[in-house]
PDB file of C-alpha atoms in Angstrom:
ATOM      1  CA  UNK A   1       0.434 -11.580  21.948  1.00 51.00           C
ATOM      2  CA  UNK A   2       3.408  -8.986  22.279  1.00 61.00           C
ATOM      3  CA  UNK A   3       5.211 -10.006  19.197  1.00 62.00           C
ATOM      4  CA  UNK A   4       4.708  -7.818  15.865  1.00 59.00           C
ATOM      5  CA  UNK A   5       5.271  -9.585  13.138  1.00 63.00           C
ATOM      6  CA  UNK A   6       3.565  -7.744  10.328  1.00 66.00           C
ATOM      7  CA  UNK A   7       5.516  -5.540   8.250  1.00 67.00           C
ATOM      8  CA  UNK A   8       6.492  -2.086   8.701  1.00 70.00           C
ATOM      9  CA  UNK A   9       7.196   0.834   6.728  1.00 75.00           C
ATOM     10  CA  UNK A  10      10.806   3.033   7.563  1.00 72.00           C
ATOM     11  CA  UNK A  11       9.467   5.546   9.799  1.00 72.00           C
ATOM     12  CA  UNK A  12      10.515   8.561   7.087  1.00 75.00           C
ATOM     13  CA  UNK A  13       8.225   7.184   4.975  1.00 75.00           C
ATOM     14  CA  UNK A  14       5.798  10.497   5.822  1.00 80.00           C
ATOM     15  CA  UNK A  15       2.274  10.316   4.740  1.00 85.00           C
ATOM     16  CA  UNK A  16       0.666  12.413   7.156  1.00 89.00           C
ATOM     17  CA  UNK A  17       0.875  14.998   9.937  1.00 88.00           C
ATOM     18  CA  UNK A  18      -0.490  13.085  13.005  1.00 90.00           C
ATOM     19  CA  UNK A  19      -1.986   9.608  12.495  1.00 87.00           C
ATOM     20  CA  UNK A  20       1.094   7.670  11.377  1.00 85.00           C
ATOM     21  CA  UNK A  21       3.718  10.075  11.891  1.00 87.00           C
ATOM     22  CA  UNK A  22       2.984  10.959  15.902  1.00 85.00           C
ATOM     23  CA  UNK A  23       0.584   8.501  16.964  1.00 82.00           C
ATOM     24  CA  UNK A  24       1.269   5.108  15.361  1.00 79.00           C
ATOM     25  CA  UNK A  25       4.726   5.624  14.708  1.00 77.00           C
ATOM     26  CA  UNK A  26       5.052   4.857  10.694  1.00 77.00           C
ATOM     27  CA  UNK A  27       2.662   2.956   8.102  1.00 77.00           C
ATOM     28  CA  UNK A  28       2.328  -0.782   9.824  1.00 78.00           C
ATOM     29  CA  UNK A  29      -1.347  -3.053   9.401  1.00 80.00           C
ATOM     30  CA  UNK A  30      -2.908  -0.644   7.328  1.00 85.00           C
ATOM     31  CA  UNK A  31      -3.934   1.213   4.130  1.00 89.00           C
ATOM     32  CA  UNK A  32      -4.596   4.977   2.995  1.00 91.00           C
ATOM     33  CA  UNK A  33      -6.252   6.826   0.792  1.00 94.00           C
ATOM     34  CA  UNK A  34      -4.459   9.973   0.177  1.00 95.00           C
ATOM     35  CA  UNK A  35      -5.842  13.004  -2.938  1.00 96.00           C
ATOM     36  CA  UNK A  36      -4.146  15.767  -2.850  1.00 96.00           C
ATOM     37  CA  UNK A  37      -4.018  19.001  -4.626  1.00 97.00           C
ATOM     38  CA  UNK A  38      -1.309  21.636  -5.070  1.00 96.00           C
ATOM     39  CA  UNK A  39      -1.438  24.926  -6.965  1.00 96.00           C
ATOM     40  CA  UNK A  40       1.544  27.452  -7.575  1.00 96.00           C
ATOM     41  CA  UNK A  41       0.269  30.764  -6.914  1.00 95.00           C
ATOM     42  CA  UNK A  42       3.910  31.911  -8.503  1.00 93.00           C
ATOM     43  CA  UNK A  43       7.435  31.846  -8.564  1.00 93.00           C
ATOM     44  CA  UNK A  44       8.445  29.965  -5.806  1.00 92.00           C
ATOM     45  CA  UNK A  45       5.165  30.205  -3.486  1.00 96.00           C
ATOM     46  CA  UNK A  46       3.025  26.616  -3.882  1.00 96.00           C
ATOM     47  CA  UNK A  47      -0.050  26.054  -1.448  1.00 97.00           C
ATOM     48  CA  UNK A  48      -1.399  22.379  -0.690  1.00 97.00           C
ATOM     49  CA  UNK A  49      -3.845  19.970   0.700  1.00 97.00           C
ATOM     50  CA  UNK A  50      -4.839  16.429   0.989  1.00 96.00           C
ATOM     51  CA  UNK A  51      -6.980  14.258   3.061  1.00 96.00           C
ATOM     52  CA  UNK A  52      -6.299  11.336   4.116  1.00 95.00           C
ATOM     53  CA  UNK A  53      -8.656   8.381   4.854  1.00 95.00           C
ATOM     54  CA  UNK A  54      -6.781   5.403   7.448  1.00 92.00           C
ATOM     55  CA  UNK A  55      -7.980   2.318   7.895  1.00 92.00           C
ATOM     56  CA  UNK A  56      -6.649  -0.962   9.176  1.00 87.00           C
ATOM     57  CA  UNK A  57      -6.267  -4.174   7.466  1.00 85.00           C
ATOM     58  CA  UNK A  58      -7.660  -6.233  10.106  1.00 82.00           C
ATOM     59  CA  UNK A  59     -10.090  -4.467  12.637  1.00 81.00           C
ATOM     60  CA  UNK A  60      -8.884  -7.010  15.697  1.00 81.00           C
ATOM     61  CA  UNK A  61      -5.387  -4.690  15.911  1.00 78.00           C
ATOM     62  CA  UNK A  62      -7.328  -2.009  16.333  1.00 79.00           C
ATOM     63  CA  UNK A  63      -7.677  -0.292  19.946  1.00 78.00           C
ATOM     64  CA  UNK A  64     -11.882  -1.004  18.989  1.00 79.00           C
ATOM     65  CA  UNK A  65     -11.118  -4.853  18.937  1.00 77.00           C
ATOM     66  CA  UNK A  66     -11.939  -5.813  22.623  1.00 78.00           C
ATOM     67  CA  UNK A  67     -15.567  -4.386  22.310  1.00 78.00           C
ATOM     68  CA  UNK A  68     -16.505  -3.329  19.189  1.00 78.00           C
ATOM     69  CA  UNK A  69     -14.007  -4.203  16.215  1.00 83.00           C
ATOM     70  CA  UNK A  70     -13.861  -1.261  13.727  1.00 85.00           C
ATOM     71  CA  UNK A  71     -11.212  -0.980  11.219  1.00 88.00           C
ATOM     72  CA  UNK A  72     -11.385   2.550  10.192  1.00 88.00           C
ATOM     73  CA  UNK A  73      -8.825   4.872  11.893  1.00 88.00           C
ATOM     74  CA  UNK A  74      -9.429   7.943  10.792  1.00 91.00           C
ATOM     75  CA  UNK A  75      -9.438  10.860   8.349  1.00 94.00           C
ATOM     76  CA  UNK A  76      -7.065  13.579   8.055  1.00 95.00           C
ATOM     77  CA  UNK A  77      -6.624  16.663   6.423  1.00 97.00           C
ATOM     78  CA  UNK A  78      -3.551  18.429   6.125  1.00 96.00           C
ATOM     79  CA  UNK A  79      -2.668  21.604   4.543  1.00 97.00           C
ATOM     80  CA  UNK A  80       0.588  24.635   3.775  1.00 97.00           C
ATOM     81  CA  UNK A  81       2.599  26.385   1.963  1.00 97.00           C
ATOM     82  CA  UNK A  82       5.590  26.596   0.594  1.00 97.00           C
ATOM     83  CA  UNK A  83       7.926  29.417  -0.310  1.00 96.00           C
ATOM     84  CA  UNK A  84      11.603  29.104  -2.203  1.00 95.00           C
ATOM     85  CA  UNK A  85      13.906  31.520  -3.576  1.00 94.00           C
ATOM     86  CA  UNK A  86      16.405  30.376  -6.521  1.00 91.00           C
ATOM     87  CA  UNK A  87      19.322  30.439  -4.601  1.00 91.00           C
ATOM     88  CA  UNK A  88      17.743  27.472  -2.013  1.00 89.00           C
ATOM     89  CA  UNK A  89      16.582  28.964   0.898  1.00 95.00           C
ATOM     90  CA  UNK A  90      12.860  28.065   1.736  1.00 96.00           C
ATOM     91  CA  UNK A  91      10.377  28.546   4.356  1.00 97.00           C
ATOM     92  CA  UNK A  92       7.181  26.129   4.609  1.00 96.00           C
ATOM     93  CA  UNK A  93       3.844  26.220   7.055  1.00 97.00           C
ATOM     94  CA  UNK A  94       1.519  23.128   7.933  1.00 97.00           C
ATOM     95  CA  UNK A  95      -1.927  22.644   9.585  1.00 97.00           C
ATOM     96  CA  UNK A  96      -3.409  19.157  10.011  1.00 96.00           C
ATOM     97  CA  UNK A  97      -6.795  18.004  11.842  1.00 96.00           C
ATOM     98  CA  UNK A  98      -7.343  14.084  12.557  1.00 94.00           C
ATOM     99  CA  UNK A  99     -10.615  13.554  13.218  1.00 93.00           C
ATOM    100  CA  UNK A 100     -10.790   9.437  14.814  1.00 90.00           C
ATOM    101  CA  UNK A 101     -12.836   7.310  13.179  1.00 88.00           C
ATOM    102  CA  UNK A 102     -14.452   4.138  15.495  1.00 84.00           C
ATOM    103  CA  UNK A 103     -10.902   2.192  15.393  1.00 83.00           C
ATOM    104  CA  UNK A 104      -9.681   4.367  17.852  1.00 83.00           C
ATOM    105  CA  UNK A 105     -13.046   3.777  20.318  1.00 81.00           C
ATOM    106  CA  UNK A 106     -12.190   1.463  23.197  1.00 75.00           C
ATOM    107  CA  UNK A 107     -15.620   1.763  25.206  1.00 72.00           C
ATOM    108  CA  UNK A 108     -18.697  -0.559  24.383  1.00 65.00           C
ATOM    109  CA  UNK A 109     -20.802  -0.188  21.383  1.00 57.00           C
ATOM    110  CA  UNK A 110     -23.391   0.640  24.218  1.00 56.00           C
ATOM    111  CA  UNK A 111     -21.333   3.921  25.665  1.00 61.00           C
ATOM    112  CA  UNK A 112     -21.318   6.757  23.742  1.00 62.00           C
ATOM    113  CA  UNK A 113     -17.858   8.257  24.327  1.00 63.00           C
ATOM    114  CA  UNK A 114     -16.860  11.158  21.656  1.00 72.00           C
ATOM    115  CA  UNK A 115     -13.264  10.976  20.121  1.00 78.00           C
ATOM    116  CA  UNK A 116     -10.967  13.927  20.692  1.00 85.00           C
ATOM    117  CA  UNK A 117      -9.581  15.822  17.081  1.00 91.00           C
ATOM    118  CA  UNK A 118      -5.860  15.862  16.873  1.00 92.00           C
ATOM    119  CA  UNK A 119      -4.230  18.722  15.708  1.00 94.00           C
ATOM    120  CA  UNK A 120      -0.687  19.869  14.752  1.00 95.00           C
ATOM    121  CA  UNK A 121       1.110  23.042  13.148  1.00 96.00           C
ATOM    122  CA  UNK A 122       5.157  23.132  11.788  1.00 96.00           C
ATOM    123  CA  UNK A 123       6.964  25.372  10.134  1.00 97.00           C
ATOM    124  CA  UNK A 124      10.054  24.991   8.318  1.00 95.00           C
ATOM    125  CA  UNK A 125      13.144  26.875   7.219  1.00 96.00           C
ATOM    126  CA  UNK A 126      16.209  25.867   5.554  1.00 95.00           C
ATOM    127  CA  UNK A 127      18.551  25.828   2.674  1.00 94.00           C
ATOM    128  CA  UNK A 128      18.589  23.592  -0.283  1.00 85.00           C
ATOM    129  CA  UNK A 129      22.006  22.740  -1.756  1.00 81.00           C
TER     130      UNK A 129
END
C-alpha cells in the first residue's frame, strides 16, 4: 500500500537534527520524548542539549516490519550554542548523534547486522530584526 494516509506534521515543525528533519522528512506515525536543558553562561551566550527518544506508533511502518517488527527508531542527542549581541546579530553551532534503535533493522532477527550512527554539524549566522 503506497497511499499515506496518516497525518503529518508541517515539515518546519523542527524537533531534531537528523531523525525527522533529514531522514524521515517531518514528525508523521510517531511520538518523541524530548528533555532538554539550557544554561546562559552570560549576556547573550546560551549553551544547550536534549535527547531525544523516537519511536513509532505502530511497529508494521517501520523499515523492521517485514522481519522483525520493532517500533523504536531511535535516540538522539543534540547539542550548541548560541551567541547574540543587542543590536540582533547572532551566530549559533550544533552537533547531533542518532544512534538507530531496531526500527531501522531490515535483516532477520537471526542476522546480526550493526546500525550505522548519524551525525550532523550547522552553524548559523544572521540578523534579528
Amino acid at each position: 500500500d503506497n497511499t499515506i494516509r496518516n497525518f503529518r506534521f508541517n515539515r518546519d515543525y523542527r524537533v531534531d537534527m537528523i531523525l525527522y528533519r533529514e531522514i524521515l522528512g517531518g514528525v508523521t506515525d510517531s511520538l518523541y520524548f524530548k528533555p532538554k536543558v539550557q544554561y546562559r553562561i552570560t549576556q547573550g551566550l546560551n549553551v544547550f542539549a536534549a535527547g531525544i527518544y523516537s519511536r513509532a506508533i505502530y511497529a508494521e511502518s517501520t523499515p523492521s516490519a517485514a522481519n522483525n517488527p520493532d517500533p523504536n527508531l531511535g535516540f538522539e542527542v543534540n547539542a550548541g550554542a548560541r551567541y547574540e549581541t543587542e543590536d540582533g546579530f547572532y551566530a549559533q553551532a550544533q552537533y547531533g548523534i542518532l544512534f538507530p534503535l531496531g526500527g531501522f533493522n531490515r535483516e532477520p532477527a537471526s542476522v546480526t547486522s550493526p546500525l550505522v550512527n548519524a551525525q550532523a554539524a550547522r552553524a548559523v549566522f544572521g540578523i534579528k530584526f
